[in-house]
Amino acid sequence: MIAQIFAVVIFLAMFILIITEVWERHIVTLGCALLTLVLVFGLCMHSPSAIIETLNIHSIFSPGFWHTAGEASEASAGINWETIVFIAGMMIMVEGMANSGFFRWLCMKIAKLVKYQIIPIFITFMLLSFVLAMFIDSITVILFLAAVTVELSQLLKFNPVPVILSEIFCANLGGSATMCGDPPNIIIGTSLGYSFADFITHTGLIAGICLILSLIYFYAIFHKQLVQKETLDIASFPEPKEAITSKSKFTISCIIFACAVVMLITHAQTGLSVAFIGLFIAIVTLITSGKDSMMLLKKVDYKTLLFFVGLFVVVGGLEQTGILQIIAEFIGNISGGNIKLMIAIIIWVSAFASAFIDNIPFAATMIPVIRSLAAMEGVDLSTLAWALSMGTDIGGSGTPIGASANVVGTAVAAKEGYPIGWGKYCKAMAPATIMVVFVSMIIIFVRYL
């Protein structure tokens, strides 16, 4: 009982400190992780096995960590090293692509193809944001898209805020479509043994339908604001090829990205784990980068990786003390075994929570909960997983602080002289978020129940 109290207090303190941003979030989670190991597992439980199970270092040395031989890996408590290795590998690949000028070239190329017309740019940049976020971290996607959008807005004399807001929403939506799109999906996939194909055929279908609705919605509310103020001399605009820093690096980064996509799509057939794919892509990127390899390593967001490590330990404390089992029983009792009500609770609570708090710790916390729910109530675990995925990924779009992409996009706009306040942000994004979460719930009801 005392161990449970300590575990809950540490978890709540971690959440409050992350939200208030008193300290950097990786320091918060690592500090709370240390408290969990010492107070909960050590002083209260006197359980070395709980510490070993939560640190989960032994999993790295098991063959199943690198190659699953077509079988779903056994979900384990504690630190999900597979997620951390994969994210680190993708970070290195993305830095290599950015270094070659890939993202800026792609944006400028698309703008030129649509003859620098604002509404076609608006639509294609939303689609581009969705597609890129299916394979690349949404923070990176928005960082480059928002910067190029501001650049184009200065050339074409239009307000970039509607375009940036639409890009943010589509990036979060695109991230929900695949296993590697958003960190919550990576955690869900690696923890529950789902493949890239599982996500693309389930959440991918939902996201695709919601994308069409989102395009219609954002066009309806923003098209009057996207008016070209004057006639422009398109011939004077910079050529897309000017964005490429090195042709050889550009070609290599395109090949590596294509390889990563192919390996992710086929990993269920090849048996290669996402940890293996992430490590392989990182090594190839570093080898082909030559003298730039050290620079790429320095640019990796180590703070985010440490944040994950601490987070998994704190959530492991809740799991080891039985708190997550209690939460699962509570949801089961409220729903009274009604599967539709259970799904509605998971998707709406996930969406609401993710609009105000980081969706990564929420997803990590909820995975053992839905696993327990599925076992207790005899519900298909995958149905609950898709509801959790859509709720956490989409809910984050609702407020400026709900997802990292939102924070980055609004920060880029503000830096360039286009501040986006809570009122302006929520007026456009909250209705879109509610619409997509509701449609996702209906699709889950229709397809799986």
Coordinates of C-alpha atoms in Angstrom, one line a residue, residues 51-425:
I51 CA 14.4 -2.9 -10.4
I52 CA 16.0 -5.4 -12.9
E53 CA 12.6 -5.9 -14.6
T54 CA 12.0 -2.2 -15.0
L55 CA 15.5 -1.3 -16.2
N56 CA 15.0 -4.1 -18.7
I57 CA 18.6 -4.0 -19.9
H58 CA 18.6 -7.8 -20.5
S59 CA 16.1 -7.4 -23.3
I60 CA 18.7 -5.6 -25.5
F61 CA 20.8 -8.8 -25.5
S62 CA 18.0 -11.1 -26.5
P63 CA 17.7 -12.2 -30.1
G64 CA 14.1 -11.2 -30.2
F65 CA 15.1 -7.5 -29.6
W66 CA 16.7 -7.4 -33.1
H67 CA 14.8 -10.1 -35.0
T68 CA 11.4 -11.4 -34.1
A69 CA 11.2 -14.3 -36.6
G70 CA 7.7 -13.3 -37.5
E71 CA 6.4 -13.6 -33.9
A72 CA 5.0 -10.8 -31.8
S73 CA 7.6 -9.9 -29.2
E74 CA 6.6 -10.5 -25.6
A75 CA 5.6 -7.2 -24.0
S76 CA 7.8 -6.4 -21.1
A77 CA 7.5 -3.9 -18.2
G78 CA 9.9 -1.0 -17.7
I79 CA 12.1 0.7 -20.2
N80 CA 11.2 0.0 -23.8
W81 CA 14.7 0.1 -25.3
E82 CA 13.3 -0.8 -28.8
T83 CA 11.5 2.5 -28.9
I84 CA 14.5 4.4 -27.8
V85 CA 16.9 2.8 -30.3
F86 CA 14.5 3.3 -33.1
I87 CA 13.8 7.0 -32.4
A88 CA 17.6 7.7 -32.0
G89 CA 18.2 6.1 -35.4
M90 CA 15.5 8.0 -37.1
M91 CA 16.8 11.3 -35.6
I92 CA 20.2 10.7 -37.1
M93 CA 18.6 9.9 -40.5
V94 CA 16.5 13.1 -40.4
E95 CA 19.5 15.3 -39.5
G96 CA 21.3 13.8 -42.5
M97 CA 18.4 14.6 -44.8
A98 CA 18.1 18.2 -43.4
N99 CA 21.9 18.7 -43.8
S100 CA 21.6 17.9 -47.6
G101 CA 18.8 20.5 -48.0
F102 CA 16.1 17.8 -48.8
F103 CA 13.2 19.4 -46.9
R104 CA 13.7 22.9 -48.2
W105 CA 14.1 21.6 -51.8
L106 CA 10.9 19.5 -51.5
C107 CA 8.8 22.5 -50.3
M108 CA 10.2 24.8 -53.0
K109 CA 9.7 22.2 -55.7
I110 CA 6.1 21.7 -54.8
A111 CA 5.5 25.5 -54.7
K112 CA 7.0 25.9 -58.2
L113 CA 4.9 22.9 -59.5
V114 CA 1.7 24.6 -58.5
K115 CA 2.9 27.9 -60.1
Y116 CA 3.1 29.6 -56.7
Q117 CA -0.7 29.8 -56.4
I118 CA -1.7 30.3 -52.7
I119 CA -4.7 27.9 -52.5
P120 CA -2.9 25.0 -54.3
I121 CA 0.2 25.6 -52.0
F122 CA -2.2 25.6 -49.0
I123 CA -3.7 22.2 -50.0
T124 CA -0.4 20.5 -51.2
F125 CA 1.5 21.6 -48.0
M126 CA -1.3 20.0 -45.9
L127 CA -0.9 16.8 -47.9
L128 CA 2.9 17.0 -47.7
S129 CA 2.7 17.5 -44.0
F130 CA 0.5 14.4 -43.6
V131 CA 2.6 12.2 -45.8
L132 CA 6.0 13.3 -44.4
A133 CA 4.7 12.9 -40.8
M134 CA 3.8 9.2 -41.6
F135 CA 7.5 8.4 -41.7
I136 CA 9.4 11.3 -40.1
D137 CA 8.9 12.9 -36.6
S138 CA 6.3 15.6 -36.8
I139 CA 8.5 18.1 -35.0
T140 CA 11.0 17.9 -37.8
V141 CA 8.3 18.1 -40.5
I142 CA 6.7 21.2 -38.9
L143 CA 10.1 22.8 -38.2
F144 CA 11.0 22.8 -42.0
L145 CA 7.4 23.3 -43.4
A146 CA 6.7 26.3 -41.1
A147 CA 10.0 27.9 -42.0
V148 CA 9.4 27.5 -45.7
T149 CA 5.8 28.6 -45.4
V150 CA 6.9 31.9 -43.8
E151 CA 9.6 32.3 -46.5
L152 CA 7.0 31.7 -49.3
S153 CA 4.5 34.1 -47.6
Q154 CA 7.0 36.9 -47.7
L155 CA 7.6 36.2 -51.4
L156 CA 3.9 35.8 -52.3
K157 CA 2.6 38.4 -49.8
F158 CA 0.0 36.3 -47.9
N159 CA -0.7 35.5 -44.2
P160 CA 1.2 32.3 -43.3
V161 CA -0.7 31.6 -40.0
P162 CA -3.7 29.6 -41.6
V163 CA -1.2 27.5 -43.6
I164 CA 1.0 26.8 -40.5
L165 CA -2.1 25.8 -38.4
S166 CA -3.3 23.5 -41.1
E167 CA 0.1 21.9 -41.4
I168 CA 0.4 21.3 -37.7
F169 CA -3.0 19.5 -37.7
C170 CA -2.2 17.4 -40.7
A171 CA 1.2 16.5 -39.3
N172 CA -0.4 15.2 -36.1
L173 CA -3.0 13.4 -38.2
G174 CA -0.3 11.8 -40.5
G175 CA 1.6 10.7 -37.4
S176 CA -1.4 8.6 -36.3
A177 CA -1.4 6.7 -39.6
T178 CA 1.7 4.6 -39.1
M179 CA 3.7 2.9 -36.4
C180 CA 6.7 5.2 -36.9
G181 CA 4.8 8.5 -37.3
D182 CA 4.3 9.5 -33.7
P183 CA 6.1 8.4 -30.5
P184 CA 2.8 7.1 -28.9
N185 CA 2.4 4.8 -31.9
I186 CA 6.0 3.6 -31.7
I187 CA 5.4 2.8 -28.0
I188 CA 2.1 1.0 -28.7
G189 CA 3.6 -1.0 -31.6
T190 CA 6.8 -2.1 -29.8
S191 CA 5.0 -2.8 -26.5
L192 CA 2.1 -4.8 -28.0
G193 CA 3.9 -6.4 -30.9
Y194 CA 2.1 -4.6 -33.8
S195 CA 3.8 -4.1 -37.2
F196 CA 3.9 -1.2 -39.6
A197 CA 1.3 -3.0 -41.7
D198 CA -1.0 -3.4 -38.8
F199 CA -1.0 0.4 -38.2
I200 CA -1.3 1.4 -41.8
T201 CA -4.3 -0.9 -42.4
H202 CA -6.1 0.2 -39.2
T203 CA -5.2 3.7 -38.0
G204 CA -4.0 4.5 -41.5
L205 CA -7.4 4.0 -43.0
I206 CA -9.0 6.1 -40.2
A207 CA -6.5 8.9 -40.7
G208 CA -7.0 8.8 -44.5
I209 CA -10.7 9.4 -44.1
C210 CA -10.2 12.1 -41.5
L211 CA -7.6 13.8 -43.8
I212 CA -10.3 14.4 -46.5
L213 CA -12.6 15.9 -43.9
S214 CA -9.7 18.0 -42.5
L215 CA -8.9 19.4 -46.0
I216 CA -12.5 20.4 -46.5
Y217 CA -12.7 22.0 -43.0
F218 CA -9.5 24.1 -43.2
Y219 CA -10.3 25.2 -46.7
A220 CA -13.8 26.3 -45.5
I221 CA -12.5 28.4 -42.6
F222 CA -9.3 29.8 -44.2
H223 CA -9.7 30.2 -47.9
K224 CA -10.9 33.8 -47.6
Q225 CA -7.8 34.7 -45.7
L226 CA -5.5 33.3 -48.3
V227 CA -5.7 36.0 -50.9
Q228 CA -2.8 37.2 -53.0
K229 CA -2.4 40.9 -52.3
E230 CA -0.5 41.9 -55.5
T231 CA 0.8 40.6 -58.8
L232 CA 4.2 39.1 -58.5
D233 CA 7.2 38.4 -60.8
I234 CA 7.6 34.6 -60.4
A235 CA 10.7 34.6 -62.6
S236 CA 12.6 36.3 -59.9
F237 CA 11.9 33.6 -57.3
P238 CA 14.7 31.3 -56.2
E239 CA 15.1 27.9 -57.9
P240 CA 14.4 24.8 -55.8
K241 CA 17.8 23.3 -56.6
E242 CA 19.4 26.2 -54.8
A243 CA 18.2 24.6 -51.5
I244 CA 20.4 21.5 -52.1
T245 CA 23.7 21.9 -50.2
S246 CA 25.4 18.9 -51.9
K247 CA 24.1 16.8 -54.8
S248 CA 25.9 13.6 -53.6
K249 CA 24.6 14.1 -50.0
F250 CA 21.1 14.8 -51.4
T251 CA 21.1 11.6 -53.5
I252 CA 22.4 9.5 -50.6
S253 CA 19.9 10.8 -48.1
C254 CA 17.0 10.1 -50.6
I255 CA 18.3 6.5 -51.0
I256 CA 18.6 6.0 -47.2
F257 CA 15.1 7.4 -46.6
A258 CA 13.7 5.1 -49.3
C259 CA 15.5 2.1 -47.6
A260 CA 14.0 3.1 -44.2
V261 CA 10.5 3.2 -45.6
V262 CA 10.9 -0.2 -47.4
M263 CA 12.4 -1.8 -44.3
L264 CA 9.5 -0.5 -42.1
I265 CA 6.8 -1.6 -44.5
T266 CA 8.3 -5.1 -44.8
H267 CA 9.5 -5.6 -41.2
A268 CA 6.6 -8.0 -40.4
Q269 CA 7.7 -10.2 -43.3
T270 CA 11.5 -9.9 -42.7
G271 CA 11.2 -10.3 -39.0
L272 CA 13.6 -7.3 -38.5
S273 CA 12.6 -5.3 -35.4
V274 CA 12.3 -1.5 -35.5
A275 CA 15.3 -1.4 -33.2
F276 CA 17.4 -3.1 -35.8
I277 CA 16.0 -0.9 -38.6
G278 CA 16.7 2.3 -36.5
L279 CA 20.3 1.2 -35.7
F280 CA 21.0 0.1 -39.3
I281 CA 19.7 3.4 -40.8
A282 CA 21.7 5.4 -38.3
I283 CA 25.0 3.5 -39.0
V284 CA 24.5 3.8 -42.8
T285 CA 23.8 7.6 -42.4
L286 CA 26.9 8.2 -40.3
I287 CA 29.1 6.1 -42.6
T288 CA 27.9 8.0 -45.7
S289 CA 28.1 11.4 -44.0
G290 CA 31.9 11.2 -43.7
K291 CA 33.3 14.2 -41.9
D292 CA 29.8 15.4 -41.1
S293 CA 29.0 12.3 -39.0
M294 CA 30.1 13.9 -35.7
M295 CA 28.0 17.0 -36.4
L296 CA 25.0 14.7 -37.0
L297 CA 25.6 12.9 -33.7
K298 CA 25.8 16.2 -31.9
K299 CA 22.5 17.3 -33.3
V300 CA 20.6 14.2 -32.0
D301 CA 18.0 15.3 -29.3
Y302 CA 19.5 13.3 -26.4
K303 CA 17.3 15.1 -24.0
T304 CA 14.2 13.5 -25.6
L305 CA 15.8 10.1 -25.4
L306 CA 16.7 10.6 -21.7
F307 CA 13.1 11.8 -21.2
F308 CA 11.8 8.4 -22.5
V309 CA 14.2 6.4 -20.2
G310 CA 13.0 8.2 -17.1
L311 CA 9.3 8.1 -18.2
F312 CA 9.4 4.3 -18.7
V313 CA 10.8 3.8 -15.2
V314 CA 8.1 5.9 -13.5
V315 CA 5.3 4.1 -15.4
G316 CA 7.1 0.8 -14.5
G317 CA 6.6 1.9 -10.9
L318 CA 2.8 2.1 -11.4
E319 CA 2.8 -1.2 -13.2
Q320 CA 4.9 -3.1 -10.6
T321 CA 2.8 -1.8 -7.7
G322 CA -0.5 -2.8 -9.4
I323 CA -1.9 0.8 -9.8
L324 CA -2.5 0.3 -13.6
Q325 CA -4.4 -2.9 -12.9
I326 CA -6.7 -0.9 -10.5
I327 CA -7.2 1.8 -13.2
A328 CA -8.1 -0.9 -15.7
E329 CA -10.6 -2.4 -13.3
F330 CA -12.1 1.0 -12.7
I331 CA -12.7 1.6 -16.4
G332 CA -14.1 -1.9 -16.8
N333 CA -16.5 -1.2 -13.9
I334 CA -17.6 2.2 -15.3
S335 CA -18.3 0.7 -18.8
G336 CA -20.0 -2.3 -17.2
G337 CA -18.5 -4.5 -19.9
N338 CA -20.0 -2.4 -22.7
I339 CA -17.3 -2.4 -25.4
K340 CA -18.6 0.8 -27.1
L341 CA -18.6 2.7 -23.8
M342 CA -15.1 1.3 -23.1
I343 CA -13.8 2.5 -26.5
A344 CA -15.5 5.9 -26.1
I345 CA -13.9 6.4 -22.6
I346 CA -10.4 5.5 -23.9
I347 CA -10.5 7.6 -27.1
W348 CA -12.1 10.7 -25.5
V349 CA -10.1 10.6 -22.2
S350 CA -6.9 10.1 -24.3
A351 CA -7.8 13.0 -26.6
F352 CA -8.7 15.4 -23.7
A353 CA -5.6 14.5 -21.7
S354 CA -3.3 14.8 -24.7
A355 CA -4.7 18.3 -25.4
F356 CA -3.1 19.5 -22.1
I357 CA -0.4 17.1 -21.2
D358 CA 2.3 15.3 -23.1
N359 CA 0.8 12.4 -25.1
I360 CA 3.9 10.3 -24.7
P361 CA 3.7 9.6 -21.0
F362 CA -0.1 9.2 -21.3
A363 CA 0.3 6.5 -24.0
A364 CA 3.0 4.7 -22.0
T365 CA 0.8 4.7 -19.0
M366 CA -2.3 3.5 -20.8
I367 CA -0.7 0.5 -22.6
P368 CA -0.7 -1.7 -19.5
V369 CA -4.2 -0.5 -18.7
I370 CA -5.7 -1.5 -22.0
R371 CA -3.8 -4.8 -21.9
S372 CA -5.4 -5.5 -18.5
L373 CA -8.8 -4.4 -19.7
A374 CA -8.6 -6.7 -22.7
A375 CA -7.8 -9.6 -20.5
M376 CA -10.5 -8.9 -17.9
E377 CA -13.3 -8.0 -20.2
G378 CA -12.5 -10.4 -23.1
V379 CA -12.2 -7.5 -25.6
D380 CA -9.9 -7.6 -28.6
L381 CA -6.7 -5.8 -27.5
S382 CA -6.0 -4.3 -31.0
T383 CA -9.4 -2.5 -31.0
L384 CA -8.5 -0.7 -27.7
A385 CA -5.0 0.0 -29.1
W386 CA -6.4 1.8 -32.2
A387 CA -8.7 3.8 -30.0
L388 CA -5.7 4.8 -27.8
S389 CA -3.6 5.6 -30.8
M390 CA -6.1 7.9 -32.4
G391 CA -7.1 9.6 -29.1
T392 CA -3.5 10.4 -28.1
D393 CA -2.3 11.4 -31.6
I394 CA -5.2 13.6 -32.6
G395 CA -6.1 15.0 -29.1
G396 CA -2.7 16.7 -29.0
S397 CA -3.8 19.1 -31.8
G398 CA -6.5 20.7 -29.7
T399 CA -4.3 23.3 -27.8
P400 CA -1.0 25.0 -28.5
I401 CA 0.8 22.9 -25.9
G402 CA -0.8 19.5 -26.7
A403 CA 1.9 18.2 -29.0
S404 CA 5.5 19.1 -29.7
A405 CA 4.7 20.0 -33.3
N406 CA 2.2 22.6 -32.1
V407 CA 4.8 24.2 -29.9
V408 CA 7.4 24.2 -32.7
G409 CA 5.0 25.5 -35.4
T410 CA 3.7 28.4 -33.3
A411 CA 7.2 29.3 -32.1
V412 CA 8.5 29.5 -35.7
A413 CA 5.5 31.7 -36.6
A414 CA 6.1 34.0 -33.6
K415 CA 9.8 34.3 -34.3
E416 CA 9.0 35.6 -37.8
G417 CA 6.5 38.2 -36.5
Y418 CA 3.2 36.1 -36.7
P419 CA 2.2 35.4 -33.1
I420 CA -0.5 32.8 -32.6
G421 CA -2.3 33.1 -29.3
W422 CA -4.5 30.5 -27.5
G423 CA -7.7 32.1 -28.8
K424 CA -6.7 32.2 -32.4
Y425 CA -5.2 28.7 -32.2

